[in-house]
Every structure is written in C-alpha cells, then in structure tokens.
Short mmCIF file of C-alpha atoms and ligand atoms in Angstrom, two decimals:
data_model
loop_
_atom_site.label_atom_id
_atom_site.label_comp_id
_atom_site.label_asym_id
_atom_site.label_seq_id
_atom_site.Cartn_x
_atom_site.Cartn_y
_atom_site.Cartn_z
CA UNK A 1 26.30 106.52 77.43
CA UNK A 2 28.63 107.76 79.86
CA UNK A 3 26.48 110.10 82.97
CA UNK A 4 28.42 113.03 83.93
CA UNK A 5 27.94 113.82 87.54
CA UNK A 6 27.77 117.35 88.73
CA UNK A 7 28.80 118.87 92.09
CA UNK A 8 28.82 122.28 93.41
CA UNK A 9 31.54 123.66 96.01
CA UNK A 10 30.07 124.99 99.10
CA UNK A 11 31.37 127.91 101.63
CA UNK A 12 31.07 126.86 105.07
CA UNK A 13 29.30 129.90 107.62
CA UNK A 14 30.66 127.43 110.36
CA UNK A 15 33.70 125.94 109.84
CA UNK A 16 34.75 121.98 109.40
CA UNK A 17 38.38 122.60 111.44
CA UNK A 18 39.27 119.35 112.87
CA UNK A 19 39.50 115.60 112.93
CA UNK A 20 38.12 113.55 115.85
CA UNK A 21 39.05 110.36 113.24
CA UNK A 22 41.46 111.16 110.02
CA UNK A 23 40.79 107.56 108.48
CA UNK A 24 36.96 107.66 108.47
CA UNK A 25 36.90 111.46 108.17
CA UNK A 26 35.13 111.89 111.37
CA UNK A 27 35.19 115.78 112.33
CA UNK A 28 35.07 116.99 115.94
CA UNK A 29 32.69 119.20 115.28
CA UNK A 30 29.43 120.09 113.15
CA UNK A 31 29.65 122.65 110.18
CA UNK A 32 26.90 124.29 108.21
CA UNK A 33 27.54 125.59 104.63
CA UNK A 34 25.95 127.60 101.46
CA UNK A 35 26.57 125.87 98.19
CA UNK A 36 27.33 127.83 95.44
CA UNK A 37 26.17 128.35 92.01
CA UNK A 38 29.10 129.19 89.90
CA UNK A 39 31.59 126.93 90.69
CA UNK A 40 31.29 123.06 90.37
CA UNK A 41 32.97 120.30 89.20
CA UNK A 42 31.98 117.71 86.42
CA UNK A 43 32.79 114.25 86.34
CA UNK A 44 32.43 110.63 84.51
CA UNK A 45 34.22 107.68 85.12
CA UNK A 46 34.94 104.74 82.44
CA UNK A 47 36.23 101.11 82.29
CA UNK A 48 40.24 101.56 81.58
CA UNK A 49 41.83 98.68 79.50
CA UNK A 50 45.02 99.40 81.16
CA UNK A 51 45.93 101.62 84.01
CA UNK A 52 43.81 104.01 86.53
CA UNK A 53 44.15 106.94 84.91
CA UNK A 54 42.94 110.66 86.35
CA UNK A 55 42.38 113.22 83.85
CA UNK A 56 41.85 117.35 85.40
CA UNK A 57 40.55 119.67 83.16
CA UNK A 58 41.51 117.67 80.18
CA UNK A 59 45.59 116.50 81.67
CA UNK A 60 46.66 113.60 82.51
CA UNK A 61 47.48 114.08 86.21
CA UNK A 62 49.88 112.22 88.11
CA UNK A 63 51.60 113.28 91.89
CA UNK A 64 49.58 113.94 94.29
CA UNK A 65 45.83 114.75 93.29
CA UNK A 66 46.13 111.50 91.08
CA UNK A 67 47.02 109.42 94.06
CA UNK A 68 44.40 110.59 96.39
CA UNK A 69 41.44 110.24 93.86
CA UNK A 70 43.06 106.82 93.25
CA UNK A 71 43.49 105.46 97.01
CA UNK A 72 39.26 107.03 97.51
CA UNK A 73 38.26 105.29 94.73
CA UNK A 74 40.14 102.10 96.12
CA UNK A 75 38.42 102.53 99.23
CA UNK A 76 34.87 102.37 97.44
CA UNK A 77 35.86 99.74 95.51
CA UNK A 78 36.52 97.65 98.71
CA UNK A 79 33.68 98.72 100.45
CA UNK A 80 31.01 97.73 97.67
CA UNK A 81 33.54 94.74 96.30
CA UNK A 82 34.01 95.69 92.59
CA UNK A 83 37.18 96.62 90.77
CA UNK A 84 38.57 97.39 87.57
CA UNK A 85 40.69 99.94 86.65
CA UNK A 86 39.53 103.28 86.30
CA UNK A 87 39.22 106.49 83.72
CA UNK A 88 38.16 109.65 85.89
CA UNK A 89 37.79 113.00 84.33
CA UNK A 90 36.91 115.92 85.91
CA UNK A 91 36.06 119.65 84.68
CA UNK A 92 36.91 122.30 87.27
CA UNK A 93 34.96 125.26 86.69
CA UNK A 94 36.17 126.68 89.92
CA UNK A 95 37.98 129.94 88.38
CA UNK A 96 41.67 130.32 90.32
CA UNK A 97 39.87 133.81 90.77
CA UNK A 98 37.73 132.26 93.37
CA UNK A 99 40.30 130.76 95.54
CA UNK A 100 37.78 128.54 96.65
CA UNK A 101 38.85 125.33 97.42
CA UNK A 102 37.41 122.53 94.97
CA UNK A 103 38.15 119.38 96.76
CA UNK A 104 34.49 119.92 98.63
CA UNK A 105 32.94 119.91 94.66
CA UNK A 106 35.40 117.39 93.32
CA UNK A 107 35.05 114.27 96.01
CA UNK A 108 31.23 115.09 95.69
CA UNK A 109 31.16 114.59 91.96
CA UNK A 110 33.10 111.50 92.33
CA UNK A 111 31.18 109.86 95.27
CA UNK A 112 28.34 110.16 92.39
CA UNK A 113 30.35 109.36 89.51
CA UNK A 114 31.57 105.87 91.14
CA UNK A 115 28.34 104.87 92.35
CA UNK A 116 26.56 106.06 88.58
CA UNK A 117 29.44 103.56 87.25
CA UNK A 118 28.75 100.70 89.41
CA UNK A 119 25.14 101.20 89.53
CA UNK A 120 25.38 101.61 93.02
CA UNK A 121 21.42 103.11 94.05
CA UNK A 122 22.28 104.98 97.46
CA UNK A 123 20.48 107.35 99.15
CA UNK A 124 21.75 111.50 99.54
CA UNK A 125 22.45 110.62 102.97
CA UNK A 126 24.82 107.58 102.46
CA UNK A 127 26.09 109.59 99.29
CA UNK A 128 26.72 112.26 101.90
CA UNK A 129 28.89 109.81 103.81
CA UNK A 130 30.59 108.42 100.78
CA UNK A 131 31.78 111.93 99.84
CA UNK A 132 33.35 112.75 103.24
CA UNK A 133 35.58 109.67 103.01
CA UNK A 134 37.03 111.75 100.31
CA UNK A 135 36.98 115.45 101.66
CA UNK A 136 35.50 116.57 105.00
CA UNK A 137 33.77 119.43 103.27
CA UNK A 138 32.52 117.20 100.18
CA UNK A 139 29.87 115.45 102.60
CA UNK A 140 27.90 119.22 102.21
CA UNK A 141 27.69 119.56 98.46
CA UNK A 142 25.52 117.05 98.20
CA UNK A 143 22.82 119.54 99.02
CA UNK A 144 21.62 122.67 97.46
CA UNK A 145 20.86 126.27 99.83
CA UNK A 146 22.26 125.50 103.38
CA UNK A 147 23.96 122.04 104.25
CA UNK A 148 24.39 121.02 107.93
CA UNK A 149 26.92 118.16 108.44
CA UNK A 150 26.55 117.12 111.29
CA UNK A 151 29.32 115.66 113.43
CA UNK A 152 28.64 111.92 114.46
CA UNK A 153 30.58 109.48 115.90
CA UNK A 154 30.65 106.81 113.71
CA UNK A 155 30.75 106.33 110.19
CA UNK A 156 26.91 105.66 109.89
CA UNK A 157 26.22 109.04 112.12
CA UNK A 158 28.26 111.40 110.51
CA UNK A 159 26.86 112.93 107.37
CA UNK A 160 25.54 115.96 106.11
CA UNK A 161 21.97 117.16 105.28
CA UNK A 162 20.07 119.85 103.39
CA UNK A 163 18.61 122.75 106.14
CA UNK A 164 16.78 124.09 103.10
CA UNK A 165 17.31 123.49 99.86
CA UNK A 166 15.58 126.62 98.51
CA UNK A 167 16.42 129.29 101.27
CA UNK A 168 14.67 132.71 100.59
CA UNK A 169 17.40 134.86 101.87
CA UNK A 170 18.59 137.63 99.66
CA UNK A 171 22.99 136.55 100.53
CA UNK A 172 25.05 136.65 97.79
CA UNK A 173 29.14 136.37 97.92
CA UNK A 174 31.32 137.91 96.39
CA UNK A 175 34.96 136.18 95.88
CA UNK A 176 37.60 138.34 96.11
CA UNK A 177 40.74 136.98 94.50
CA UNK A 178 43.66 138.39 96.20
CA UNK A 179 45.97 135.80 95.65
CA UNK A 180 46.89 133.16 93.17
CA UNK A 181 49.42 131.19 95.06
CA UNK A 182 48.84 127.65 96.31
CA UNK A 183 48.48 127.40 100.04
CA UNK A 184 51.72 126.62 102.22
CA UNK A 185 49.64 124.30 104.09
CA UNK A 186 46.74 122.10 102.67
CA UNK A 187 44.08 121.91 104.88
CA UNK A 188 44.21 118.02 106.42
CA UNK A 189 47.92 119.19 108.03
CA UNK A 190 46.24 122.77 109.06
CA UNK A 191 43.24 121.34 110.74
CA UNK A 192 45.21 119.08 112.70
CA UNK A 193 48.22 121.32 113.47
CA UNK A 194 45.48 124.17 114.81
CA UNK A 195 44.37 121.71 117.47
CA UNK A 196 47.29 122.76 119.61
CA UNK A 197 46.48 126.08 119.68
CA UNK A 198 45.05 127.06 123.81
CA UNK A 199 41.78 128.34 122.45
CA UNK A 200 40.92 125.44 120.33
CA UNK A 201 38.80 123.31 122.83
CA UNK A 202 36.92 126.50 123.91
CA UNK A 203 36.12 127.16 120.26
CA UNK A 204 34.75 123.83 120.06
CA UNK A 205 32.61 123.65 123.21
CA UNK A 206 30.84 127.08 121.24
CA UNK A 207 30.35 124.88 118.22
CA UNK A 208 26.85 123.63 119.31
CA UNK A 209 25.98 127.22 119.91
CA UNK A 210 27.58 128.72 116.84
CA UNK A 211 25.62 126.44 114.99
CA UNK A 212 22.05 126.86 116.36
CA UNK A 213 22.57 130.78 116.39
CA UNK A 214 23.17 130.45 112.31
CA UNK A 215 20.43 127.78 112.43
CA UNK A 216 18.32 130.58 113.87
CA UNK A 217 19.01 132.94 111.38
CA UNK A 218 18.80 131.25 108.31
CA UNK A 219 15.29 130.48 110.01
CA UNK A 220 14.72 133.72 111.02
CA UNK A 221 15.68 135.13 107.62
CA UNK A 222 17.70 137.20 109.39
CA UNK A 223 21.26 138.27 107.13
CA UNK A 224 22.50 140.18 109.87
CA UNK A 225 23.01 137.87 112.73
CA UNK A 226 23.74 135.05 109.52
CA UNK A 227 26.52 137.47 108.45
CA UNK A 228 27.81 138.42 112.06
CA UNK A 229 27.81 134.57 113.21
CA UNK A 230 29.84 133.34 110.04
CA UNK A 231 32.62 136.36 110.12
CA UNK A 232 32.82 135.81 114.12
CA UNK A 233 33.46 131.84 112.87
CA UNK A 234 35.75 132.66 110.63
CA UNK A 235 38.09 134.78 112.85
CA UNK A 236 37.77 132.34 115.67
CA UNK A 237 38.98 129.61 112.83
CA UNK A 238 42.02 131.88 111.46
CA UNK A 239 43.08 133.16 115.36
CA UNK A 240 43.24 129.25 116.52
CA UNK A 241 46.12 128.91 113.64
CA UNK A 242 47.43 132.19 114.55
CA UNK A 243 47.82 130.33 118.29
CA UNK A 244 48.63 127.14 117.68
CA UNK A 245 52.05 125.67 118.38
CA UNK A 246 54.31 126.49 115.91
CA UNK A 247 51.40 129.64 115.15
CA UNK A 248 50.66 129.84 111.13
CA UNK A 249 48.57 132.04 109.06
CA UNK A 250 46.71 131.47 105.74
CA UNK A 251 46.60 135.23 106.03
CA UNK A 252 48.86 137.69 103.26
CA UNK A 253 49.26 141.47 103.91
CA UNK A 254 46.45 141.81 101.26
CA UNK A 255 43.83 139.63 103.54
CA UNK A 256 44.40 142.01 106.45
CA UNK A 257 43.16 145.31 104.13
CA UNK A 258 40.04 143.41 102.91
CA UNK A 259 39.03 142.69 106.04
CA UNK A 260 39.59 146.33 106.97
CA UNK A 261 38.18 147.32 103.87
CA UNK A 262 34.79 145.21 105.16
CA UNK A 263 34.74 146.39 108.48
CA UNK A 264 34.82 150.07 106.89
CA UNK A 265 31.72 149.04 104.36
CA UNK A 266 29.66 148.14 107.35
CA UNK A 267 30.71 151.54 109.39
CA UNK A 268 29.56 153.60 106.61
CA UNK A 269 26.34 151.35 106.62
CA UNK A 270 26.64 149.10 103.68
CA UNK A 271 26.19 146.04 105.55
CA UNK A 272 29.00 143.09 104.63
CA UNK A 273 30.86 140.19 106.28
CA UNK A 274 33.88 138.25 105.40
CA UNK A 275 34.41 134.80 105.68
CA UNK A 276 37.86 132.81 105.00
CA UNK A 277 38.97 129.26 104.21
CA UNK A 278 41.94 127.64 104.74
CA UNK A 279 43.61 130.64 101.79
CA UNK A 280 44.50 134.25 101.85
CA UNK A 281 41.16 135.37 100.00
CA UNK A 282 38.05 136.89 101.28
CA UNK A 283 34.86 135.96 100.49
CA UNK A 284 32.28 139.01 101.73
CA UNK A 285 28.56 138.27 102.22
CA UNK A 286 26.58 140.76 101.30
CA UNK A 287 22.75 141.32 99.84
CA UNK A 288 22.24 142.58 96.50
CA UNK A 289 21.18 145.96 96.77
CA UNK A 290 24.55 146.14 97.56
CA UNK A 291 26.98 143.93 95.25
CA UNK A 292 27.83 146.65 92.92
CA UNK A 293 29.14 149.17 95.74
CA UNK A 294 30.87 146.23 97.50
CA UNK A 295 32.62 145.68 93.60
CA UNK A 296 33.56 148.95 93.15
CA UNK A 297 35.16 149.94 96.62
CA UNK A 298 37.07 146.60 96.11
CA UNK A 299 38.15 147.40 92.64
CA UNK A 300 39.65 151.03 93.65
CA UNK A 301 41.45 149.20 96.76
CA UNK A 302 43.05 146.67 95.21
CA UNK A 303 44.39 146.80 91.58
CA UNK A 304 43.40 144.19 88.92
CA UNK A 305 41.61 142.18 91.53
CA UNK A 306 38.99 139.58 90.22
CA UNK A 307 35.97 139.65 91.94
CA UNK A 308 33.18 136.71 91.45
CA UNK A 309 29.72 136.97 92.52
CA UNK A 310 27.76 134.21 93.48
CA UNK A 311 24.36 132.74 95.34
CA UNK A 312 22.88 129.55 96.23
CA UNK A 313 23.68 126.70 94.04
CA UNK A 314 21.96 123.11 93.94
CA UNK A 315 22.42 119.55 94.65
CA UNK A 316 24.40 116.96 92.95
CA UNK A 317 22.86 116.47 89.53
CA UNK A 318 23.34 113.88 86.78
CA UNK A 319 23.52 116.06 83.66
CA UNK A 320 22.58 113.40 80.94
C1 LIG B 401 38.47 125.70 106.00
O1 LIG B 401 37.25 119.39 103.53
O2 LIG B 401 39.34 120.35 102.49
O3 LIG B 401 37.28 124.92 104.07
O4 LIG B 401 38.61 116.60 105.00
O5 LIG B 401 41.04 117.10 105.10
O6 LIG B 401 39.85 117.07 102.88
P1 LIG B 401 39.76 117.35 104.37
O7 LIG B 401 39.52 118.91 104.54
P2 LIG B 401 38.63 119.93 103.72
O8 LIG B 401 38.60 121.14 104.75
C2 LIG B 401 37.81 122.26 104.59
C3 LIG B 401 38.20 123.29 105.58
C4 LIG B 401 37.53 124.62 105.43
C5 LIG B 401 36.25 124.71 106.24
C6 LIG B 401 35.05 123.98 105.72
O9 LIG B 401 34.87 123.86 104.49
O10 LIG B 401 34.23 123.57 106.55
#
C-alpha cells in the first residue's frame, strides 16, 4: 500500500533571508520557526510506467512547480543511486486564505515521500537536510512546536532541529488574507536581490542575537519579548528589500493598515504582533484570550477578509 507522507508549513519568528550557497541550500544565517497545525501538505509517490509525472491537488502540473519537484527528486535519486520514473501527488491544504507559502510543507512531505518509496531509513536530522535541498524553509517542518535550523557550513552541518516539540506557550496566529495575488517576486530571487541592500550585513551580524533572545523567550515562556523579537525580525526582513538596490516591496497598501491596525491593538492593550513572509499578508501573534477581538477589529477594517487561526502543529507523520 502506498504511505502518504504528511508535512506541516511552518512560520518563521526569525527569518531564513539569504543564501551563503544556492546549490546546496546553505543559508547565511540561522532561523527559528513555529509549525502550524492547519495547513500541511500530503504526499505519495508511485512507480510510473512512462513519464515523471507531478500531480497538485488532483492536476496534472507541468511549467514550473513540475520542473522543480522533478530536478529535487533527480537530485535524491543521484545521491542514494536509484531511479525510475516517478508519480508524485500532493494535497495542499494550505487555504489561498492563508497566504502562507507551502513550498516549506511541500519539499518536507516529499523529502519523506521519496525516502518512504525507496525505503530509504534516515534519521529527522538527515531528513532535515534532505528537505532543505528542496526549500530553505522545508528543513524546519520536519519538527513539531519551535524548529531551529541552524545555519552550517556544509551540507552535513546545516539542518534544522526541534527546540521543543510540545511548547506550553499560549501563541496562536491568526492569518490574515489580504491578498490573493501571486507574489511579483518568488522568494529564491528576493533573498538574493535583498543582499544588496546597506543594512543587510548589519542585520546579519544581529542574527546570533535575534536568535538567542527568541531562544530565551520561548524558554522563558515569555509571549511578549517572543512577539516583540519576531515583529522587530520581520520589519528588519521587509526594510532590507525596501533598501536594496533596485528597492522592492512584498508590501500592498492593505499590508501597511494591518500593521497599523496591530500597532493600535497593542496601544489599547490587547497585546499582538505581526509577522510577514516574502507576501503582502499579515500574520498577527496573539494569545487566546484574545483571538476573537483580534477577528473582529480585523473584520470591521477590512471587508470580506478571511482570517485563519492557527497553533502549533506536529512533525512529519506517515498517515497509513
Ligand atoms: C520569508 O524556503 O521559500 O518565508 O530556499 O529559495 O526555496 P528557498 O526559499 P524559501 O524561503 C522562505 C523565506 C521566508 C522566511 C522563512 O521561512 O524563514
């Protein structure tokens, strides 16, 4: 019987924003993430009689996101020294609404779903590793609760790991969906175009500090400085774009107002924090005492907006 493979997407607190090697996915500097429970990605693979073949939510896909699952799997294929063409087929159940990007859940799912088909045993760490050669951000959603990936040098060193896979801290996120479009700029070409922005080598001598402050507070159980740390992150991400040379945005009109709309929350004392990806939506962090205000000040700001609420989600899973 065919396994399917499960993988959740994760939200990185401190941003993945930058290649040190683009062939062996090596970033420049460490990220830490929360993986989440309502959106994942399921996957099997099969023996094809004829061609590789990619199927997305039940279509045949060719372009683009065929290719790249294509030239990954290749790459496993040469590394462990099996072939054979290939039936892939994925379930998204990553809403649009989200806007979360899915290529951290999909690569994950696959990394499983090859090495499930080839009865390749590894362990979460080399799985870990595996995944990133697909998507930077995949390497995390290995791992339930908080993932660290840490940067490395090498292949063998960089990989991500599970802080805690059970965290106790009341966060919850609420995605706000502001925006349907596809973004201009995919993030592989955004990463690397933001490194010639003036402020990017200062933001990444602060990674190691960044990253032991929200090390701290998940520790700590401390939402607060967790929620402070990741928006600062975030802006610092979205302001080296803003700088770089030509300057871009992943920013809409709409993007600015929720993150004015956030800022106002936490005046009046309903403590939030945004965090954004490489997209015009907002994701705010919140605690639930406080998800159904946050809802309803969104919903009277911005008409017809779709607004997902999520938590912690866990590991890769085999589902049969
Ligand atoms: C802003 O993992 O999608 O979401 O490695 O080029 O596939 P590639 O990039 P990807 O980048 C994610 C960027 C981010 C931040 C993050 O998830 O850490």
């Amino acid at each position: 019987m065919t396994k399917t493979i499960r993988a959740h997407t994760n939200i990185a607190l401190i941003k993945y924003w930058g290649k040190a090697d683009s062939q062996l996915r090596l970033p420049l500097m460490s990220s830490l993430s929360m993986t989440l429970d309502k959106f994942y990605t399921d996957t099997q693979i099969t023996n094809s009689s004829t061609t590789n073949e990619f199927y997305l939510n039940g279509s045949k896909q060719t372009g683009n996101s065929a290719q790249r699952v294509f030239t990954y799997i290749k790459k496993l294929q040469a590394k462990f020294g099996v072939s054979g063409n290939l039936i892939v087929k994925s379930t998204n159940h990553v809403p649009t609404a989200a806007g979360l990007a899915s290529s951290s859940s999909a690569f994950a799912a696959l990394a499983g779903a090859f090495c499930e088909h080839y009865h390749i045993k590894v362990s979460q760490t080399e799985l870990s590793r595996l995944a990133r050669l697909g998507s930077g951000s995949a390497s995390r959603s290995i791992f339930g609760g908080f993932a660290i990936w840490q940067k490395g040098t090498t292949d063998e060193s960089s990989y991500a790991y599970a802080l805690t896979e059970k965290p106790k801290m009341d966060l919850q996120l609420l995605a706000i969906e502001l925006n349907q479009l596809p973004k201009d700029l995919p993030s592989t070409a955004g990463m690397q175009q933001a490194q010639t922005s003036p402020f990017f080598k200062p933001w990444l001598a602060r990674n190691e500090a960044e990253l032991n402050t929200m090390i701290n507070a998940i520790k700590a159980n401390d939402f607060s400085s967790l929620g402070q740390q990741a928006e600062l992150n975030a802006m610092e991400m979205h302001a080296i774009n803003l700088s770089a040379n030509p300057g871009f945005t992943y920013f809409e009109p709409n993007t600015l107002r929720a993150i004015k709309l956030v800022q106002q929350l936490r005046n009046s004392g309903i403590e939030c924090y945004c965090t954004i990806d490489a997209g015009p939506n907002v994701k705010v962090l919140c605690q639930l005492r406080n998800v159904k205000e946050i809802t309803s000040r969104f919903m009277s700001e911005f008409q017809n907006v779709k607004i997902i609420h999520a938590s912690f989600g866990t590991g890769i899973s085999c589902l049969n």
